[in-house]
PDB file of C-alpha atoms in Angstrom:
ATOM      1  CA  UNK V   1    -106.392 -89.755  38.850  1.00 49.00           C
ATOM      2  CA  UNK V   2    -109.829 -91.257  39.305  1.00 54.00           C
ATOM      3  CA  UNK V   3    -112.634 -89.818  37.207  1.00 56.00           C
ATOM      4  CA  UNK V   4    -115.440 -87.863  38.800  1.00 56.00           C
ATOM      5  CA  UNK V   5    -118.472 -90.094  39.272  1.00 53.00           C
ATOM      6  CA  UNK V   6    -121.884 -88.471  39.236  1.00 48.00           C
ATOM      7  CA  UNK V   7    -124.673 -90.565  40.643  1.00 50.00           C
ATOM      8  CA  UNK V   8    -128.398 -89.956  40.449  1.00 54.00           C
ATOM      9  CA  UNK V   9    -130.695 -90.271  43.405  1.00 58.00           C
ATOM     10  CA  UNK V  10    -132.363 -93.639  43.719  1.00 66.00           C
ATOM     11  CA  UNK V  11    -136.067 -94.222  43.237  1.00 66.00           C
ATOM     12  CA  UNK V  12    -136.721 -94.401  46.975  1.00 68.00           C
ATOM     13  CA  UNK V  13    -134.901 -91.090  47.535  1.00 70.00           C
ATOM     14  CA  UNK V  14    -136.879 -89.370  44.814  1.00 68.00           C
ATOM     15  CA  UNK V  15    -140.139 -90.750  46.184  1.00 64.00           C
ATOM     16  CA  UNK V  16    -139.239 -89.512  49.656  1.00 67.00           C
ATOM     17  CA  UNK V  17    -138.431 -86.063  48.283  1.00 66.00           C
ATOM     18  CA  UNK V  18    -141.674 -85.988  46.309  1.00 62.00           C
ATOM     19  CA  UNK V  19    -143.759 -87.094  49.278  1.00 63.00           C
ATOM     20  CA  UNK V  20    -142.026 -84.749  51.736  1.00 69.00           C
ATOM     21  CA  UNK V  21    -142.978 -81.804  49.508  1.00 77.00           C
ATOM     22  CA  UNK V  22    -146.658 -82.774  49.603  1.00 86.00           C
ATOM     23  CA  UNK V  23    -148.647 -80.491  51.964  1.00 88.00           C
ATOM     24  CA  UNK V  24    -150.469 -81.735  55.033  1.00 86.00           C
ATOM     25  CA  UNK V  25    -154.090 -82.041  53.853  1.00 91.00           C
ATOM     26  CA  UNK V  26    -153.179 -83.491  50.455  1.00 94.00           C
ATOM     27  CA  UNK V  27    -150.964 -86.157  52.006  1.00 92.00           C
ATOM     28  CA  UNK V  28    -153.551 -86.816  54.720  1.00 92.00           C
ATOM     29  CA  UNK V  29    -156.383 -87.448  52.247  1.00 95.00           C
ATOM     30  CA  UNK V  30    -154.113 -89.704  50.202  1.00 95.00           C
ATOM     31  CA  UNK V  31    -153.156 -91.749  53.263  1.00 94.00           C
ATOM     32  CA  UNK V  32    -156.783 -92.058  54.393  1.00 96.00           C
ATOM     33  CA  UNK V  33    -158.005 -93.283  50.989  1.00 96.00           C
ATOM     34  CA  UNK V  34    -155.102 -95.726  50.703  1.00 96.00           C
ATOM     35  CA  UNK V  35    -155.595 -96.977  54.279  1.00 96.00           C
ATOM     36  CA  UNK V  36    -159.336 -97.519  53.777  1.00 96.00           C
ATOM     37  CA  UNK V  37    -158.683 -99.546  50.651  1.00 96.00           C
ATOM     38  CA  UNK V  38    -155.983-101.592  52.391  1.00 96.00           C
ATOM     39  CA  UNK V  39    -158.219-102.354  55.383  1.00 96.00           C
ATOM     40  CA  UNK V  40    -161.069-103.394  53.068  1.00 95.00           C
ATOM     41  CA  UNK V  41    -158.655-105.646  51.198  1.00 94.00           C
ATOM     42  CA  UNK V  42    -157.313-107.260  54.376  1.00 95.00           C
ATOM     43  CA  UNK V  43    -160.708-107.923  55.952  1.00 94.00           C
ATOM     44  CA  UNK V  44    -162.338-108.886  52.654  1.00 91.00           C
ATOM     45  CA  UNK V  45    -164.895-106.089  52.706  1.00 91.00           C
ATOM     46  CA  UNK V  46    -166.605-105.621  49.360  1.00 87.00           C
ATOM     47  CA  UNK V  47    -170.147-104.595  50.337  1.00 89.00           C
ATOM     48  CA  UNK V  48    -169.893-101.367  48.373  1.00 91.00           C
ATOM     49  CA  UNK V  49    -173.661-101.160  48.025  1.00 91.00           C
ATOM     50  CA  UNK V  50    -173.717-100.129  51.691  1.00 93.00           C
ATOM     51  CA  UNK V  51    -171.403 -97.143  51.313  1.00 94.00           C
ATOM     52  CA  UNK V  52    -171.517 -96.083  47.638  1.00 95.00           C
ATOM     53  CA  UNK V  53    -173.464 -93.085  46.387  1.00 96.00           C
ATOM     54  CA  UNK V  54    -176.828 -94.593  45.505  1.00 94.00           C
ATOM     55  CA  UNK V  55    -179.433 -91.917  44.674  1.00 94.00           C
ATOM     56  CA  UNK V  56    -182.415 -94.187  45.359  1.00 92.00           C
ATOM     57  CA  UNK V  57    -181.094 -95.082  48.827  1.00 93.00           C
ATOM     58  CA  UNK V  58    -180.271 -91.475  49.668  1.00 93.00           C
ATOM     59  CA  UNK V  59    -183.743 -90.294  48.658  1.00 91.00           C
ATOM     60  CA  UNK V  60    -185.790 -93.114  50.167  1.00 90.00           C
ATOM     61  CA  UNK V  61    -183.867 -93.628  53.422  1.00 90.00           C
ATOM     62  CA  UNK V  62    -182.124 -90.238  53.754  1.00 91.00           C
ATOM     63  CA  UNK V  63    -178.708 -91.897  53.901  1.00 93.00           C
ATOM     64  CA  UNK V  64    -176.703 -88.679  53.756  1.00 94.00           C
ATOM     65  CA  UNK V  65    -173.577 -90.465  55.009  1.00 95.00           C
ATOM     66  CA  UNK V  66    -173.194 -91.805  51.474  1.00 96.00           C
ATOM     67  CA  UNK V  67    -172.195 -88.278  50.381  1.00 96.00           C
ATOM     68  CA  UNK V  68    -168.846 -88.848  52.087  1.00 96.00           C
ATOM     69  CA  UNK V  69    -168.284 -92.598  52.378  1.00 96.00           C
ATOM     70  CA  UNK V  70    -168.625 -92.923  48.605  1.00 95.00           C
ATOM     71  CA  UNK V  71    -165.762 -90.451  48.143  1.00 96.00           C
ATOM     72  CA  UNK V  72    -163.277 -92.242  50.401  1.00 96.00           C
ATOM     73  CA  UNK V  73    -163.805 -95.829  49.235  1.00 96.00           C
ATOM     74  CA  UNK V  74    -162.342 -97.304  46.036  1.00 94.00           C
ATOM     75  CA  UNK V  75    -163.092-100.529  44.231  1.00 90.00           C
ATOM     76  CA  UNK V  76    -159.650-101.701  43.121  1.00 91.00           C
ATOM     77  CA  UNK V  77    -155.937-101.063  43.501  1.00 93.00           C
ATOM     78  CA  UNK V  78    -155.776 -99.332  40.116  1.00 92.00           C
ATOM     79  CA  UNK V  79    -158.770 -97.222  41.058  1.00 93.00           C
ATOM     80  CA  UNK V  80    -157.255 -95.803  44.242  1.00 95.00           C
ATOM     81  CA  UNK V  81    -153.771 -95.606  42.696  1.00 95.00           C
ATOM     82  CA  UNK V  82    -154.834 -93.616  39.633  1.00 92.00           C
ATOM     83  CA  UNK V  83    -157.079 -91.299  41.631  1.00 94.00           C
ATOM     84  CA  UNK V  84    -154.396 -90.524  44.200  1.00 95.00           C
ATOM     85  CA  UNK V  85    -151.678 -90.052  41.569  1.00 92.00           C
ATOM     86  CA  UNK V  86    -153.931 -87.433  40.027  1.00 92.00           C
ATOM     87  CA  UNK V  87    -154.999 -85.888  43.304  1.00 95.00           C
ATOM     88  CA  UNK V  88    -151.526 -85.370  44.838  1.00 94.00           C
ATOM     89  CA  UNK V  89    -150.165 -82.802  42.315  1.00 92.00           C
ATOM     90  CA  UNK V  90    -153.587 -81.173  41.988  1.00 94.00           C
ATOM     91  CA  UNK V  91    -154.163 -80.980  45.743  1.00 94.00           C
ATOM     92  CA  UNK V  92    -150.592 -79.783  46.337  1.00 93.00           C
ATOM     93  CA  UNK V  93    -151.060 -76.918  43.888  1.00 92.00           C
ATOM     94  CA  UNK V  94    -154.373 -75.802  45.387  1.00 94.00           C
ATOM     95  CA  UNK V  95    -153.232 -76.238  48.995  1.00 92.00           C
ATOM     96  CA  UNK V  96    -150.238 -73.980  48.402  1.00 90.00           C
ATOM     97  CA  UNK V  97    -152.555 -71.351  46.944  1.00 89.00           C
ATOM     98  CA  UNK V  98    -155.476 -71.599  49.376  1.00 89.00           C
ATOM     99  CA  UNK V  99    -153.895 -72.884  52.560  1.00 86.00           C
ATOM    100  CA  UNK V 100    -154.525 -76.203  54.284  1.00 86.00           C
ATOM    101  CA  UNK V 101    -157.655 -75.308  56.248  1.00 87.00           C
ATOM    102  CA  UNK V 102    -159.353 -73.678  53.288  1.00 91.00           C
ATOM    103  CA  UNK V 103    -158.613 -76.640  51.010  1.00 93.00           C
ATOM    104  CA  UNK V 104    -160.029 -79.060  53.588  1.00 92.00           C
ATOM    105  CA  UNK V 105    -163.257 -77.064  53.791  1.00 93.00           C
ATOM    106  CA  UNK V 106    -163.375 -76.797  50.002  1.00 95.00           C
ATOM    107  CA  UNK V 107    -163.140 -80.569  49.538  1.00 96.00           C
ATOM    108  CA  UNK V 108    -165.909 -81.096  52.095  1.00 96.00           C
ATOM    109  CA  UNK V 109    -168.066 -78.552  50.250  1.00 96.00           C
ATOM    110  CA  UNK V 110    -167.348 -80.169  46.885  1.00 97.00           C
ATOM    111  CA  UNK V 111    -168.175 -83.668  48.159  1.00 97.00           C
ATOM    112  CA  UNK V 112    -171.495 -82.301  49.442  1.00 97.00           C
ATOM    113  CA  UNK V 113    -172.465 -80.306  46.354  1.00 97.00           C
ATOM    114  CA  UNK V 114    -171.331 -83.072  43.991  1.00 97.00           C
ATOM    115  CA  UNK V 115    -173.687 -85.474  45.725  1.00 97.00           C
ATOM    116  CA  UNK V 116    -176.560 -82.972  45.572  1.00 96.00           C
ATOM    117  CA  UNK V 117    -176.018 -82.344  41.849  1.00 96.00           C
ATOM    118  CA  UNK V 118    -175.757 -86.105  41.286  1.00 96.00           C
ATOM    119  CA  UNK V 119    -179.025 -86.649  43.125  1.00 95.00           C
ATOM    120  CA  UNK V 120    -180.906 -83.877  41.305  1.00 94.00           C
ATOM    121  CA  UNK V 121    -179.752 -84.862  37.811  1.00 93.00           C
ATOM    122  CA  UNK V 122    -180.419 -88.566  38.390  1.00 93.00           C
ATOM    123  CA  UNK V 123    -184.037 -87.964  39.395  1.00 91.00           C
ATOM    124  CA  UNK V 124    -184.639 -85.310  36.740  1.00 91.00           C
ATOM    125  CA  UNK V 125    -183.516 -87.755  34.076  1.00 89.00           C
ATOM    126  CA  UNK V 126    -185.561 -90.555  35.616  1.00 86.00           C
ATOM    127  CA  UNK V 127    -188.803 -88.589  35.900  1.00 84.00           C
ATOM    128  CA  UNK V 128    -188.591 -86.437  32.802  1.00 81.00           C
ATOM    129  CA  UNK V 129    -191.790 -86.653  30.695  1.00 77.00           C
ATOM    130  CA  UNK V 130    -190.018 -87.360  27.406  1.00 77.00           C
ATOM    131  CA  UNK V 131    -187.856 -90.400  28.028  1.00 74.00           C
ATOM    132  CA  UNK V 132    -187.271 -92.265  31.295  1.00 73.00           C
ATOM    133  CA  UNK V 133    -183.710 -93.314  32.137  1.00 74.00           C
ATOM    134  CA  UNK V 134    -184.232 -95.085  35.436  1.00 77.00           C
ATOM    135  CA  UNK V 135    -180.860 -96.815  35.866  1.00 82.00           C
ATOM    136  CA  UNK V 136    -179.139 -93.628  37.068  1.00 86.00           C
ATOM    137  CA  UNK V 137    -181.027 -93.588  40.380  1.00 91.00           C
ATOM    138  CA  UNK V 138    -179.838 -97.147  41.037  1.00 91.00           C
ATOM    139  CA  UNK V 139    -176.245 -96.611  39.913  1.00 91.00           C
ATOM    140  CA  UNK V 140    -173.790 -97.305  42.738  1.00 92.00           C
ATOM    141  CA  UNK V 141    -170.685 -95.109  42.401  1.00 94.00           C
ATOM    142  CA  UNK V 142    -167.601 -94.748  44.568  1.00 95.00           C
ATOM    143  CA  UNK V 143    -164.249 -92.982  44.356  1.00 94.00           C
ATOM    144  CA  UNK V 144    -162.590 -89.599  44.773  1.00 96.00           C
ATOM    145  CA  UNK V 145    -162.670 -88.674  41.105  1.00 94.00           C
ATOM    146  CA  UNK V 146    -165.839 -86.580  41.352  1.00 95.00           C
ATOM    147  CA  UNK V 147    -164.024 -84.222  43.723  1.00 97.00           C
ATOM    148  CA  UNK V 148    -160.954 -84.391  41.477  1.00 97.00           C
ATOM    149  CA  UNK V 149    -162.987 -83.207  38.480  1.00 97.00           C
ATOM    150  CA  UNK V 150    -164.233 -80.269  40.567  1.00 97.00           C
ATOM    151  CA  UNK V 151    -160.660 -79.421  41.519  1.00 96.00           C
ATOM    152  CA  UNK V 152    -159.556 -79.635  37.883  1.00 95.00           C
ATOM    153  CA  UNK V 153    -162.103 -76.950  36.973  1.00 96.00           C
ATOM    154  CA  UNK V 154    -161.062 -74.753  39.908  1.00 96.00           C
ATOM    155  CA  UNK V 155    -157.315 -75.151  39.312  1.00 93.00           C
ATOM    156  CA  UNK V 156    -157.704 -74.441  35.591  1.00 93.00           C
ATOM    157  CA  UNK V 157    -159.659 -71.276  36.377  1.00 92.00           C
ATOM    158  CA  UNK V 158    -157.120 -70.073  38.955  1.00 91.00           C
ATOM    159  CA  UNK V 159    -154.168 -70.761  36.665  1.00 87.00           C
ATOM    160  CA  UNK V 160    -155.425 -68.288  34.059  1.00 86.00           C
ATOM    161  CA  UNK V 161    -153.972 -70.354  31.211  1.00 87.00           C
ATOM    162  CA  UNK V 162    -155.619 -70.263  27.803  1.00 90.00           C
ATOM    163  CA  UNK V 163    -154.801 -73.834  26.782  1.00 88.00           C
ATOM    164  CA  UNK V 164    -154.181 -77.116  28.584  1.00 89.00           C
ATOM    165  CA  UNK V 165    -152.453 -80.266  27.433  1.00 87.00           C
ATOM    166  CA  UNK V 166    -154.404 -83.526  27.385  1.00 87.00           C
ATOM    167  CA  UNK V 167    -151.997 -86.336  28.329  1.00 79.00           C
ATOM    168  CA  UNK V 168    -149.252 -84.409  26.539  1.00 81.00           C
ATOM    169  CA  UNK V 169    -150.796 -85.351  23.187  1.00 84.00           C
ATOM    170  CA  UNK V 170    -152.659 -82.205  22.150  1.00 88.00           C
ATOM    171  CA  UNK V 171    -153.778 -78.857  23.541  1.00 89.00           C
ATOM    172  CA  UNK V 172    -157.353 -77.768  24.084  1.00 91.00           C
ATOM    173  CA  UNK V 173    -158.868 -74.444  25.191  1.00 92.00           C
ATOM    174  CA  UNK V 174    -158.775 -74.309  28.983  1.00 90.00           C
ATOM    175  CA  UNK V 175    -162.535 -73.713  29.249  1.00 89.00           C
ATOM    176  CA  UNK V 176    -163.159 -77.060  27.494  1.00 93.00           C
ATOM    177  CA  UNK V 177    -160.477 -79.006  29.365  1.00 93.00           C
ATOM    178  CA  UNK V 178    -162.705 -80.707  31.954  1.00 94.00           C
ATOM    179  CA  UNK V 179    -165.363 -81.520  29.348  1.00 95.00           C
ATOM    180  CA  UNK V 180    -162.785 -83.127  27.046  1.00 93.00           C
ATOM    181  CA  UNK V 181    -161.553 -85.275  29.938  1.00 93.00           C
ATOM    182  CA  UNK V 182    -165.124 -86.252  30.769  1.00 93.00           C
ATOM    183  CA  UNK V 183    -165.697 -87.523  27.231  1.00 92.00           C
ATOM    184  CA  UNK V 184    -162.312 -89.233  26.945  1.00 91.00           C
ATOM    185  CA  UNK V 185    -162.722 -91.235  30.138  1.00 88.00           C
ATOM    186  CA  UNK V 186    -166.122 -92.472  29.024  1.00 86.00           C
ATOM    187  CA  UNK V 187    -164.437 -93.992  25.971  1.00 85.00           C
ATOM    188  CA  UNK V 188    -161.115 -95.032  27.505  1.00 82.00           C
ATOM    189  CA  UNK V 189    -162.263 -96.576  30.792  1.00 78.00           C
ATOM    190  CA  UNK V 190    -164.967 -99.091  31.511  1.00 76.00           C
ATOM    191  CA  UNK V 191    -167.439 -98.951  34.369  1.00 81.00           C
ATOM    192  CA  UNK V 192    -167.057 -95.175  34.766  1.00 86.00           C
ATOM    193  CA  UNK V 193    -169.750 -93.022  36.362  1.00 89.00           C
ATOM    194  CA  UNK V 194    -170.583 -90.328  33.827  1.00 90.00           C
ATOM    195  CA  UNK V 195    -172.949 -88.614  36.235  1.00 93.00           C
ATOM    196  CA  UNK V 196    -170.387 -88.711  39.058  1.00 94.00           C
ATOM    197  CA  UNK V 197    -167.801 -86.904  36.938  1.00 96.00           C
ATOM    198  CA  UNK V 198    -170.372 -84.542  35.443  1.00 96.00           C
ATOM    199  CA  UNK V 199    -171.543 -83.546  38.928  1.00 96.00           C
ATOM    200  CA  UNK V 200    -167.946 -82.773  39.830  1.00 97.00           C
ATOM    201  CA  UNK V 201    -167.597 -80.474  36.822  1.00 97.00           C
ATOM    202  CA  UNK V 202    -170.860 -78.699  37.665  1.00 97.00           C
ATOM    203  CA  UNK V 203    -169.708 -78.086  41.244  1.00 97.00           C
ATOM    204  CA  UNK V 204    -166.353 -76.829  40.011  1.00 96.00           C
ATOM    205  CA  UNK V 205    -167.936 -74.272  37.704  1.00 96.00           C
ATOM    206  CA  UNK V 206    -170.463 -73.257  40.369  1.00 96.00           C
ATOM    207  CA  UNK V 207    -167.552 -72.514  42.689  1.00 96.00           C
ATOM    208  CA  UNK V 208    -165.532 -70.569  40.108  1.00 95.00           C
ATOM    209  CA  UNK V 209    -168.572 -68.454  39.176  1.00 94.00           C
ATOM    210  CA  UNK V 210    -169.142 -67.552  42.819  1.00 93.00           C
ATOM    211  CA  UNK V 211    -172.392 -69.454  43.309  1.00 93.00           C
ATOM    212  CA  UNK V 212    -171.067 -70.974  46.533  1.00 92.00           C
ATOM    213  CA  UNK V 213    -169.839 -67.697  48.014  1.00 90.00           C
ATOM    214  CA  UNK V 214    -172.606 -67.616  50.600  1.00 89.00           C
ATOM    215  CA  UNK V 215    -171.511 -71.079  51.776  1.00 88.00           C
ATOM    216  CA  UNK V 216    -167.872 -70.111  52.250  1.00 86.00           C
ATOM    217  CA  UNK V 217    -166.633 -68.805  55.614  1.00 84.00           C
ATOM    218  CA  UNK V 218    -164.777 -65.516  55.769  1.00 81.00           C
ATOM    219  CA  UNK V 219    -161.011 -65.217  56.275  1.00 79.00           C
ATOM    220  CA  UNK V 220    -161.522 -64.838  60.038  1.00 79.00           C
ATOM    221  CA  UNK V 221    -162.879 -68.397  60.203  1.00 79.00           C
ATOM    222  CA  UNK V 222    -159.761 -69.879  58.661  1.00 76.00           C
ATOM    223  CA  UNK V 223    -157.485 -67.612  60.652  1.00 75.00           C
ATOM    224  CA  UNK V 224    -159.152 -68.586  63.919  1.00 77.00           C
ATOM    225  CA  UNK V 225    -158.530 -72.270  63.201  1.00 74.00           C
ATOM    226  CA  UNK V 226    -154.967 -71.601  62.138  1.00 67.00           C
ATOM    227  CA  UNK V 227    -154.531 -69.534  65.288  1.00 68.00           C
ATOM    228  CA  UNK V 228    -155.040 -72.501  67.573  1.00 66.00           C
ATOM    229  CA  UNK V 229    -151.632 -72.594  69.212  1.00 47.00           C
ATOM    230  CA  UNK V 230    -151.408 -76.362  69.678  1.00 52.00           C
ATOM    231  CA  UNK V 231    -152.528 -77.075  66.117  1.00 58.00           C
ATOM    232  CA  UNK V 232    -150.107 -74.634  64.517  1.00 56.00           C
ATOM    233  CA  UNK V 233    -147.140 -75.528  66.707  1.00 53.00           C
ATOM    234  CA  UNK V 234    -147.526 -79.205  65.850  1.00 59.00           C
ATOM    235  CA  UNK V 235    -148.439 -79.005  62.176  1.00 57.00           C
ATOM    236  CA  UNK V 236    -146.361 -76.037  61.111  1.00 54.00           C
ATOM    237  CA  UNK V 237    -143.237 -77.651  62.544  1.00 54.00           C
ATOM    238  CA  UNK V 238    -143.843 -80.490  60.118  1.00 55.00           C
ATOM    239  CA  UNK V 239    -143.212 -77.966  57.316  1.00 52.00           C
ATOM    240  CA  UNK V 240    -146.270 -79.313  55.490  1.00 60.00           C
ATOM    241  CA  UNK V 241    -149.152 -77.303  56.927  1.00 61.00           C
ATOM    242  CA  UNK V 242    -149.836 -74.287  54.702  1.00 65.00           C
ATOM    243  CA  UNK V 243    -151.197 -71.220  56.475  1.00 60.00           C
ATOM    244  CA  UNK V 244    -153.684 -69.173  54.477  1.00 59.00           C
ATOM    245  CA  UNK V 245    -151.694 -65.971  55.007  1.00 47.00           C
ATOM    246  CA  UNK V 246    -148.601 -67.661  53.591  1.00 46.00           C
ATOM    247  CA  UNK V 247    -150.316 -69.464  50.732  1.00 47.00           C
ATOM    248  CA  UNK V 248    -150.792 -66.258  48.749  1.00 43.00           C
ATOM    249  CA  UNK V 249    -147.019 -65.786  48.741  1.00 38.00           C
ATOM    250  CA  UNK V 250    -146.411 -69.055  46.890  1.00 41.00           C
ATOM    251  CA  UNK V 251    -146.008 -68.601  43.118  1.00 40.00           C
ATOM    252  CA  UNK V 252    -148.526 -70.486  41.039  1.00 42.00           C
ATOM    253  CA  UNK V 253    -147.010 -72.755  38.410  1.00 42.00           C
ATOM    254  CA  UNK V 254    -149.652 -72.214  35.765  1.00 41.00           C
ATOM    255  CA  UNK V 255    -147.725 -74.138  33.174  1.00 41.00           C
ATOM    256  CA  UNK V 256    -148.018 -77.454  34.975  1.00 42.00           C
ATOM    257  CA  UNK V 257    -149.901 -80.126  33.059  1.00 41.00           C
ATOM    258  CA  UNK V 258    -151.457 -82.819  35.178  1.00 40.00           C
ATOM    259  CA  UNK V 259    -151.356 -86.320  33.791  1.00 38.00           C
ATOM    260  CA  UNK V 260    -154.860 -87.345  34.676  1.00 40.00           C
ATOM    261  CA  UNK V 261    -155.809 -90.939  35.298  1.00 40.00           C
ATOM    262  CA  UNK V 262    -159.260 -91.042  36.803  1.00 38.00           C
ATOM    263  CA  UNK V 263    -161.812 -93.818  36.956  1.00 38.00           C
ATOM    264  CA  UNK V 264    -164.807 -94.976  38.963  1.00 39.00           C
ATOM    265  CA  UNK V 265    -165.062 -98.560  40.115  1.00 35.00           C
TER     266      UNK V 265
END
């Protein structure tokens, strides 16, 4: 009699299962960021000064496009890899709570407000009467991690947990979680934009305290987009598009600890 043989799923199978469970907007943003990096690598594009968030260029030439190009571009393979590995579980959690359309609008809002906070703080520090710190207005920063820091604050607030684990090493009060990460990454990673991450935290707290409520559309806006028959029939069949009316039925796994690996190029 032959013994029962129990086999475990291979790495490729597990990756497919993990990716197939990732909602539409989260997977879409991940693919876009990865594709942009790959295209830049193939064509040899490295003129990041043209697309990064550069406060002096935004102020002097009104280059508002930098608000968004700076978010989608990354400076290295590790940069895009670490950011997306962090974003996927975080985005998946929020997309299942908020719905796909609402999360997409939220990320657009966060990219915009992060850039505005970045701009304001950089020039306030530069032109303060006590001590000038002029390098911040000429600091060129790229990467999705500013938005990720905003989402960390929002997810932590929605989870309602009292403590969060930092890399599985120790627990900190949830209200200090984002600030602890901000400090740790300044020490652990080189060439990191402190102001980029700080702006993300400020936007996250502004959202959780309701300061952006007047900028957020009502439920009818999201429902009208979700009600587009062609959009829903195509996306919902993919079993990845999360409708806002269904997202509130998904239980929130508040105990999840995200292993955060975030850096700016």
